Coordinates of C-alpha atoms and ligand atoms in Angstrom, one line a residue:
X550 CA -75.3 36.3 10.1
X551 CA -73.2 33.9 7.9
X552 CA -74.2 30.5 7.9
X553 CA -71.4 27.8 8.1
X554 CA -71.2 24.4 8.1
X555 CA -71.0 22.7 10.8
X556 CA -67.6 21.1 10.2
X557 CA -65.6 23.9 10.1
X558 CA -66.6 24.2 13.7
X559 CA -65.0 20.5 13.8
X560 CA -61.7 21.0 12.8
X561 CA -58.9 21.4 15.4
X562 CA -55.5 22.8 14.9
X563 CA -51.8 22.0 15.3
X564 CA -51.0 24.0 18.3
X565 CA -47.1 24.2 17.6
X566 CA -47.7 26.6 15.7
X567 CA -50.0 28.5 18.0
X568 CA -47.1 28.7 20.8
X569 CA -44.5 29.6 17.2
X570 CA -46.4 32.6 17.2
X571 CA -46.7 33.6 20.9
X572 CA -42.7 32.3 21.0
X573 CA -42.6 35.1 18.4
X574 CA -43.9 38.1 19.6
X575 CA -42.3 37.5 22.9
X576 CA -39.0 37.8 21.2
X577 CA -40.3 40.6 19.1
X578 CA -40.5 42.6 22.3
X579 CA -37.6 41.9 22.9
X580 CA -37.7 38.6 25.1
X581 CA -34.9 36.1 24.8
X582 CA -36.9 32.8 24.1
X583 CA -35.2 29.3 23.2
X584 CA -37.8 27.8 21.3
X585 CA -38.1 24.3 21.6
X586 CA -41.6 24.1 20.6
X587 CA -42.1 23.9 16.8
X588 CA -41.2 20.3 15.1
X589 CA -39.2 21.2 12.5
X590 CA -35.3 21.0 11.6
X591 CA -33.1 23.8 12.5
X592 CA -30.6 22.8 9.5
X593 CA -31.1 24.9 5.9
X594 CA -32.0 22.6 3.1
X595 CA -28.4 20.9 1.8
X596 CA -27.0 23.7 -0.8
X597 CA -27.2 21.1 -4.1
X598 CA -31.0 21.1 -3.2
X599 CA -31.4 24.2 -3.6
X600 CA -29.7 24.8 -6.4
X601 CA -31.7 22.1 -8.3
X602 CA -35.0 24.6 -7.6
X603 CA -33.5 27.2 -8.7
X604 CA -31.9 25.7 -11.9
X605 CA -35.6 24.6 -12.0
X606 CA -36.8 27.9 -12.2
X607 CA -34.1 29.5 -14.8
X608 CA -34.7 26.7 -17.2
X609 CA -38.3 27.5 -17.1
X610 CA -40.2 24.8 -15.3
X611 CA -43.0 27.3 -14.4
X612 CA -45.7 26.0 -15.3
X613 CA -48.3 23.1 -13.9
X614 CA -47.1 19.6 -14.0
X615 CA -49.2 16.4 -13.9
X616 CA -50.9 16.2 -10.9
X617 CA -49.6 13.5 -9.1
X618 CA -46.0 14.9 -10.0
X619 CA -43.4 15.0 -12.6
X620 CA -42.4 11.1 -13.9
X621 CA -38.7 11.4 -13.2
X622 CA -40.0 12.6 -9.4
X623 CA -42.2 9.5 -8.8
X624 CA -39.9 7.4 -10.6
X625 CA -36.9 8.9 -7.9
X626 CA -39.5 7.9 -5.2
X627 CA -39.8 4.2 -6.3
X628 CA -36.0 3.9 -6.7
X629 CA -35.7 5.4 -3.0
X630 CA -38.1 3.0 -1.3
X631 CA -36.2 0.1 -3.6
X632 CA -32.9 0.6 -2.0
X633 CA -34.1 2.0 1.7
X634 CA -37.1 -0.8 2.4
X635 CA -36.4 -3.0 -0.3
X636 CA -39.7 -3.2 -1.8
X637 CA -41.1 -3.1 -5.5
X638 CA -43.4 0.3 -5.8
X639 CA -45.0 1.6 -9.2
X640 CA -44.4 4.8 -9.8
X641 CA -47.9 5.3 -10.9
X642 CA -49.1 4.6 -7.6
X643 CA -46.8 7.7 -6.0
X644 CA -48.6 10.6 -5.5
X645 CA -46.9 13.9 -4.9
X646 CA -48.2 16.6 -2.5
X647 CA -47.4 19.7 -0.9
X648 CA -46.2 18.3 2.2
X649 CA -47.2 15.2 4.4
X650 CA -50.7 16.7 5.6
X651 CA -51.9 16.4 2.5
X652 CA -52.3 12.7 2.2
X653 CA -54.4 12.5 5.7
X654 CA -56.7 14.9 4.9
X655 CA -56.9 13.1 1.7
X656 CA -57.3 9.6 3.1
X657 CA -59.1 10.7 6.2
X658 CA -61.8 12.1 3.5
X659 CA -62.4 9.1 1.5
X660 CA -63.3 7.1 4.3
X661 CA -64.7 9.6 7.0
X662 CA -68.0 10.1 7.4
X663 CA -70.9 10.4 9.9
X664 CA -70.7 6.4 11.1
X665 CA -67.3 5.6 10.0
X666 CA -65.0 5.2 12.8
X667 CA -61.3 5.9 12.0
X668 CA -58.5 5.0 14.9
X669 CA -55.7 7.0 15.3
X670 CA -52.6 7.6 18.1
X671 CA -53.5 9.4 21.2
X672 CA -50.9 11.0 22.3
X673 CA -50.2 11.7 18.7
X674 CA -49.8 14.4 15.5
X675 CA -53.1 16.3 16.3
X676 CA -54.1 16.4 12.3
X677 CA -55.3 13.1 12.6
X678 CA -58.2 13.6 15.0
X679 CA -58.9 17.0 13.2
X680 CA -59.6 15.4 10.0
X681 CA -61.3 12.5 11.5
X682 CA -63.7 15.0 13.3
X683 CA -64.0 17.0 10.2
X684 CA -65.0 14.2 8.1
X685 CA -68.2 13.4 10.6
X686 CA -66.0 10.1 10.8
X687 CA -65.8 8.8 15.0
X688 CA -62.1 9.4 16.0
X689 CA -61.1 5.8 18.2
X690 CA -58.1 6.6 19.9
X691 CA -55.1 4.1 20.3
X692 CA -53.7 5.0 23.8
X693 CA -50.0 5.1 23.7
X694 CA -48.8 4.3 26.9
X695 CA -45.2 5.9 28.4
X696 CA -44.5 1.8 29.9
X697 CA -44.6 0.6 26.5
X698 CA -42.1 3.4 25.5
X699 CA -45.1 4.8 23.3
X700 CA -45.1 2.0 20.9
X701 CA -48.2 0.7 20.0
X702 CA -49.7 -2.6 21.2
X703 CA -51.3 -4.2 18.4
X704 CA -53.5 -6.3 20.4
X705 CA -55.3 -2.6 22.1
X706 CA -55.5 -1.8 17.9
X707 CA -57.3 -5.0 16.9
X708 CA -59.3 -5.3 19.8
X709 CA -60.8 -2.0 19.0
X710 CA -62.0 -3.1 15.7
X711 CA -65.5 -3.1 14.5
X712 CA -67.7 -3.5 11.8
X713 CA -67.3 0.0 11.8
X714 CA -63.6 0.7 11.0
X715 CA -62.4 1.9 7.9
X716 CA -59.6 3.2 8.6
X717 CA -56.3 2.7 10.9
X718 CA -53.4 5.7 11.6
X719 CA -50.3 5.0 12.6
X720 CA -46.9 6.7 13.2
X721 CA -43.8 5.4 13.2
X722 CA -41.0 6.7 14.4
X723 CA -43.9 9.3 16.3
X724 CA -44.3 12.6 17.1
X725 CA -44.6 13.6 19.8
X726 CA -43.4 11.0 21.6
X727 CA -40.2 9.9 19.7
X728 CA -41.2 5.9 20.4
X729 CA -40.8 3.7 18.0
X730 CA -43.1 0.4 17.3
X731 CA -41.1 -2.8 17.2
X732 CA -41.4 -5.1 14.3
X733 CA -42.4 -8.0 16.2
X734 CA -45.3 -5.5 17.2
X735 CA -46.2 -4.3 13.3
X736 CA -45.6 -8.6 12.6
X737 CA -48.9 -8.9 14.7
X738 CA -51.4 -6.1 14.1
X739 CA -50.8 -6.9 10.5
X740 CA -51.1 -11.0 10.8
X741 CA -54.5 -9.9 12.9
X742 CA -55.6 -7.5 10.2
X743 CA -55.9 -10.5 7.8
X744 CA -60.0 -11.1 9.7
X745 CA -60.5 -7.0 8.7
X746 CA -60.3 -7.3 5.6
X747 CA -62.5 -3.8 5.6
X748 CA -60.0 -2.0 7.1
X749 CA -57.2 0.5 5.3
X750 CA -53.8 1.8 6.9
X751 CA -52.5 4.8 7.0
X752 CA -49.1 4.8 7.7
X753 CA -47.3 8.0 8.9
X754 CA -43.3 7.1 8.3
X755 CA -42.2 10.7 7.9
X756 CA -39.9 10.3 10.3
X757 CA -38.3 6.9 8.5
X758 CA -34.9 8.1 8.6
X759 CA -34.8 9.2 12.7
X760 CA -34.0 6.1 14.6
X761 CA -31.1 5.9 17.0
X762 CA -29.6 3.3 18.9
X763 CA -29.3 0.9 16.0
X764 CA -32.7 0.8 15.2
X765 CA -34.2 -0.1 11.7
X766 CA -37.3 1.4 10.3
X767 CA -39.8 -1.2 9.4
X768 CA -42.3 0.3 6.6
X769 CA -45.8 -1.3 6.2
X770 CA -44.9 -1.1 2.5
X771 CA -42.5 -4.3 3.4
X772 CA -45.4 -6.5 3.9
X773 CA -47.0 -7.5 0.8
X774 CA -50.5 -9.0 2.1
X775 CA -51.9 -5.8 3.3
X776 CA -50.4 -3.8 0.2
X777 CA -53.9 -3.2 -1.3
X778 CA -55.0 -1.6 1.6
X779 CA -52.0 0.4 2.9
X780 CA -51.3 4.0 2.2
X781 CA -48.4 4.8 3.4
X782 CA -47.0 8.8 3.5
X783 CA -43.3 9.8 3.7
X784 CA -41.7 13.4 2.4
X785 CA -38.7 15.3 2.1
X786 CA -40.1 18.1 5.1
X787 CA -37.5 16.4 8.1
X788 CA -35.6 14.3 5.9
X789 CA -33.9 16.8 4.0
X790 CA -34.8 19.6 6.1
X791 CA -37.8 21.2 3.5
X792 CA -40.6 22.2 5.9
X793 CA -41.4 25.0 4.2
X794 CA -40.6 24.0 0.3
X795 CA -43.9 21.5 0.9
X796 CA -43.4 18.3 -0.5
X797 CA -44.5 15.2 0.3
X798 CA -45.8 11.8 -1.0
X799 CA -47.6 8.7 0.0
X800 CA -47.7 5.3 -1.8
X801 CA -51.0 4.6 -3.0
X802 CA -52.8 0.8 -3.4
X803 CA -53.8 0.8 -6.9
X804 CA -57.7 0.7 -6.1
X805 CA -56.9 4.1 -4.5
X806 CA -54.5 6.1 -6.5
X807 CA -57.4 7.5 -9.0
X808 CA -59.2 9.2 -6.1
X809 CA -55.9 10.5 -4.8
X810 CA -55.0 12.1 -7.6
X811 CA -58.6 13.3 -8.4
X812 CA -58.7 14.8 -4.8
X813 CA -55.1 16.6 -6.2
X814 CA -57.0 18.2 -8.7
X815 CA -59.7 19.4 -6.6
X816 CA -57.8 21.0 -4.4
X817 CA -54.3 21.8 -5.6
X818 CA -53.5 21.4 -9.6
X819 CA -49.9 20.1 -8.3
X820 CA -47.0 21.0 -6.5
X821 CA -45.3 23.8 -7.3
X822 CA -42.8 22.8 -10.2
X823 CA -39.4 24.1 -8.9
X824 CA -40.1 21.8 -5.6
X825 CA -40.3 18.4 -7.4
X826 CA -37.5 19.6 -9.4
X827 CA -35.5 20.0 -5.7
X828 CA -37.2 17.1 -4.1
X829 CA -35.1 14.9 -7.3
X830 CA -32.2 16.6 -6.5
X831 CA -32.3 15.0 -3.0
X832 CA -33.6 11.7 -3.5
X833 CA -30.7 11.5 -6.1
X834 CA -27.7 13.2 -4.8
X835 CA -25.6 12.7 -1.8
X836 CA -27.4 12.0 1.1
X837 CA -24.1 12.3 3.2
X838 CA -26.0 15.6 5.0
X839 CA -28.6 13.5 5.8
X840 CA -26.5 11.5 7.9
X841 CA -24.9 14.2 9.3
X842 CA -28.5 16.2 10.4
X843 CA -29.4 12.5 11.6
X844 CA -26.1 12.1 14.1
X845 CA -26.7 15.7 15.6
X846 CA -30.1 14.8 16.4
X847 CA -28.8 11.9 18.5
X848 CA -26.1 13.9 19.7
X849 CA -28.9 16.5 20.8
X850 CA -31.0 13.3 22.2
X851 CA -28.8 11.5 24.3
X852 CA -27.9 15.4 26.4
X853 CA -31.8 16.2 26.4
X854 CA -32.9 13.0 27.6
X855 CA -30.8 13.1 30.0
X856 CA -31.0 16.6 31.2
X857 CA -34.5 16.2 32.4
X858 CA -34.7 12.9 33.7
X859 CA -32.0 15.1 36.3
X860 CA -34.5 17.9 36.5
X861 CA -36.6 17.4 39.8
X862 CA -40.5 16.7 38.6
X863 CA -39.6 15.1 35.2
X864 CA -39.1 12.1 33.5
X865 CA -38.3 11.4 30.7
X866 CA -38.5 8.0 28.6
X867 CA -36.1 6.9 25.9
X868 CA -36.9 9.4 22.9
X869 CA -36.0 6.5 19.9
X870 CA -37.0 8.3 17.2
X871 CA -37.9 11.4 15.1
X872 CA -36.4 14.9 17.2
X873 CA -38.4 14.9 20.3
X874 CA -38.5 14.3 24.3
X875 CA -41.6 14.0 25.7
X876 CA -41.1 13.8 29.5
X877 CA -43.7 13.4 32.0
X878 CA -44.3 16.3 34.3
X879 CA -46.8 15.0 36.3
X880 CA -44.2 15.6 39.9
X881 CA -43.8 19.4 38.9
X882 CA -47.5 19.3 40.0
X883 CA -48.5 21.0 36.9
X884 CA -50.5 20.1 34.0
X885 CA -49.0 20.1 30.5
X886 CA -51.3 23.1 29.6
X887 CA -50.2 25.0 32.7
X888 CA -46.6 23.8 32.6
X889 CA -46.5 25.1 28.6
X890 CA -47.6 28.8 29.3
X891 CA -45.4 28.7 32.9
X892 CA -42.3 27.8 30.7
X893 CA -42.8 30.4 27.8
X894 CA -43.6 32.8 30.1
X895 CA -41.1 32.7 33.0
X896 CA -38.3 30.7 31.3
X897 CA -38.3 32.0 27.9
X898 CA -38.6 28.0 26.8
X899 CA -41.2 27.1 24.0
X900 CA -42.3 24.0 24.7
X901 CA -45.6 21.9 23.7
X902 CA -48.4 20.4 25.9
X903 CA -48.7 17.0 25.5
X904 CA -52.9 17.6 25.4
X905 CA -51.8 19.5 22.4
X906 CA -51.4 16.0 20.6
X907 CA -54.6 14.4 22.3
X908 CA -56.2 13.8 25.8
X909 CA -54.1 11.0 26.7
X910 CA -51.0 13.4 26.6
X911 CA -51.9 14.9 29.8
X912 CA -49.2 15.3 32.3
X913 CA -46.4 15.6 29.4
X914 CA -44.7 18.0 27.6
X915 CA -43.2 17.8 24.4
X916 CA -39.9 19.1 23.4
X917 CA -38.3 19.6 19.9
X918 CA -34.3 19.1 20.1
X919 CA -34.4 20.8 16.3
X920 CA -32.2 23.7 18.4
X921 CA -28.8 23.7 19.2
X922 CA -27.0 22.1 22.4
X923 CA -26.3 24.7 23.9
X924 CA -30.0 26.3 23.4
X925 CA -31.0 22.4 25.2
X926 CA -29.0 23.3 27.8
X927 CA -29.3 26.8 28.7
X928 CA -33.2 25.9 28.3
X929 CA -32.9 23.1 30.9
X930 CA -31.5 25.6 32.9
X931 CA -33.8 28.3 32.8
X932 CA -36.9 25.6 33.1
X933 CA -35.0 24.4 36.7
X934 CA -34.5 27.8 37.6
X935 CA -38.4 28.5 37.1
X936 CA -40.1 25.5 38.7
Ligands
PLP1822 C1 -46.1 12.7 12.2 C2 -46.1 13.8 11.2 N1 -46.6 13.5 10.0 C3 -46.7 14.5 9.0 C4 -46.2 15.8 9.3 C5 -46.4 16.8 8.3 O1 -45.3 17.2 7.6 P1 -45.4 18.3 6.4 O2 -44.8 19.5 7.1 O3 -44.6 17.8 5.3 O4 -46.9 18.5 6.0 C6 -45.6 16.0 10.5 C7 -45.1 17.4 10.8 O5 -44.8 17.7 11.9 C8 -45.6 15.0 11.5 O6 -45.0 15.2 12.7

């Protein structure tokens, strides 16, 4: 009889991947499935990206590199954040990591622990509550509410503080939910963070670059009095459509950055070498296909919106950023559990419950629009034809 401890038993999972796999065998038996379930961009990586890894790799970058990342990467990272949120970043306080996940688990475990609460967004990315749960930390959710076109309300945030709180999550533009918090929203919860002084941010903008409609990203980096508290992750993973390159990065305050990259260390040397020599290639090149991946998403958006608000027992609020719908389903008289393993199985349609990303998620399911239109379409189809 082994002996584990007990938070291994703690941590949760990401179920996307859970229905990637059942999407999988289904259509390794032959099944035709549209899968609409897994977050991730259905673009390849631009072509002068990947060349840069593997010019990389022929002129011998093989080995380790510092731990937080090359210099030239970090300094790329700085000179990115200049010109996109218009803010002053040292390079020394960019850490890079193999993906976005990374920097929550790291955060998450410098400040978790048993009496520590940590708050985080419910629906939201289901890492989060894992890691809180892992840590021994309490997970407080922050209930995002379909009315309030999952934004957050920062006066629900600050009036869940307590003497407790060490740490604050937040996701903006958000999976699963696509909504987008306003700035006149981020304006308060950081003007009412100024009586917390005790309490860190995490801010999730990995989806920084997937607003439609006009709308601007705001970054927490762009306001100064909460800088020596704020950690706030980004990556290349949907950006430049590198999911599975993993690279990622988070802005550290400077009180932080030593345990970041000693956590780095611990647990991963670095990131592979011919990665950060790609990730440099696309912070520095063109970013015209950015643009382009960026327009097809809303193009995708406006017809899958759309499409289910017109199928009977859905509806579905305005997505306004990252790649995902997130209609209610509460008239199919199904819950988002049931209605996920209905759709796989009858329609061929991966989907994800919305309890996947939390408890509040109930009665929604949430779709990726990383697939084609016509896969959006013929998978509408299917899901009316099968309810
Ligand atoms: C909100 C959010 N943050 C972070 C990540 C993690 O990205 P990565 O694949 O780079 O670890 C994801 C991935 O789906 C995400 O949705």
């Amino acid at each position: 009889m082994l002996h584990l401890a007990d938070s291994i038993t703690r941590l949760g999972t990401e179920s996307a991947f859970e229905v990637l796999a059942r999407a999988q065998k289904l259509a390794a038996e032959g099944r035709d499935i549209i899968n609409l379930g897994i977050g991730q961009p259905d673009f390849r990586t631009p072509d002068h990206i990947v060349e840069a890894g593997i010019k990389a790799l022929r002129d011998g970058h093989h080995g380790y590199t510092p731990a937080n990342g090359i210099p030239g990467l970090r300094e790329a990272v700085a000179a990115d954040l200049a010109k996109r949120h218009g803010v002053e970043v040292n390079p020394d306080h960019v850490v890079v990591v193999p993906g976005g996940k990374p920097t929550m688990f790291f955060a998450v475990l410098m400040f978790g622990e048993p009496g520590a609460e940590i708050m985080y967004p419910n629906p939201g990315f289901p890492i989060y509550e894992s890691v809180i749960k892992y840590s021994g930390a309490t997970p407080v959710p922050i209930a995002l509410e379909e009315a309030n076109g999952f934004a957050l309300s920062a006066e629900a945030v600050l009036a869940q503080i307590t003497r407790k709180t060490r740490l604050i999550i937040i996701n903006s533009p958000a999976n699963p939910t696509g909504g987008v918090t306003p700035k006149a929203e981020i304006d308060r919860l950081v003007a009412g963070l100024a009586d917390h002084p005790h309490v860190a941010i995490l801010s999730d903008e990995i989806y920084s670059q997937m607003l439609y409609d006009g709308r601007e990203h705001v970054s927490l980096l762009q306001y100064p009095e909460i800088r020596d508290r704020l950690i706030m992750l980004d990556g290349w993973s949907k950006t430049y459509a590198m999911t599975g390159w993993r690279l990622g990065y988070a802005v550290w305050p400077e009180s932080l950055v030593d345990d970041a990259v000693r956590l780095c260390i611990n647990d991963h040397s670095c990131v592979n070498a011919a990665a950060q020599h790609a990730g440099l290639a696309a912070l520095t090149g063109p970013q015209d296909e950015v643009h382009e991946m960026v327009a097809a998403f809303d193009e995708r958006r406006r017809i899958i919106v759309a499409e289910l608000n017109q199928t009977p027992g859905f509806r579905c609020a305005d997505a306004a950023g990252a790649f995902y719908a997130f209609p209610n389903i509460e008239g199919t008289g199904l819950g988002a559990r049931e209605a996920q393993d209905h759709l796989l199985a009858e329609a061929g349609v991966a989907t994800v419950a919305g309890t996947s990303f939390g408890a509040w998620g109930e009665g929604y399911l949430r779709f990726s629009y990383a697939s084609s239109i016509d896969n959006i379409r013929e998978a509408i189809r299917r899901i009316r034809g099968c309810l």
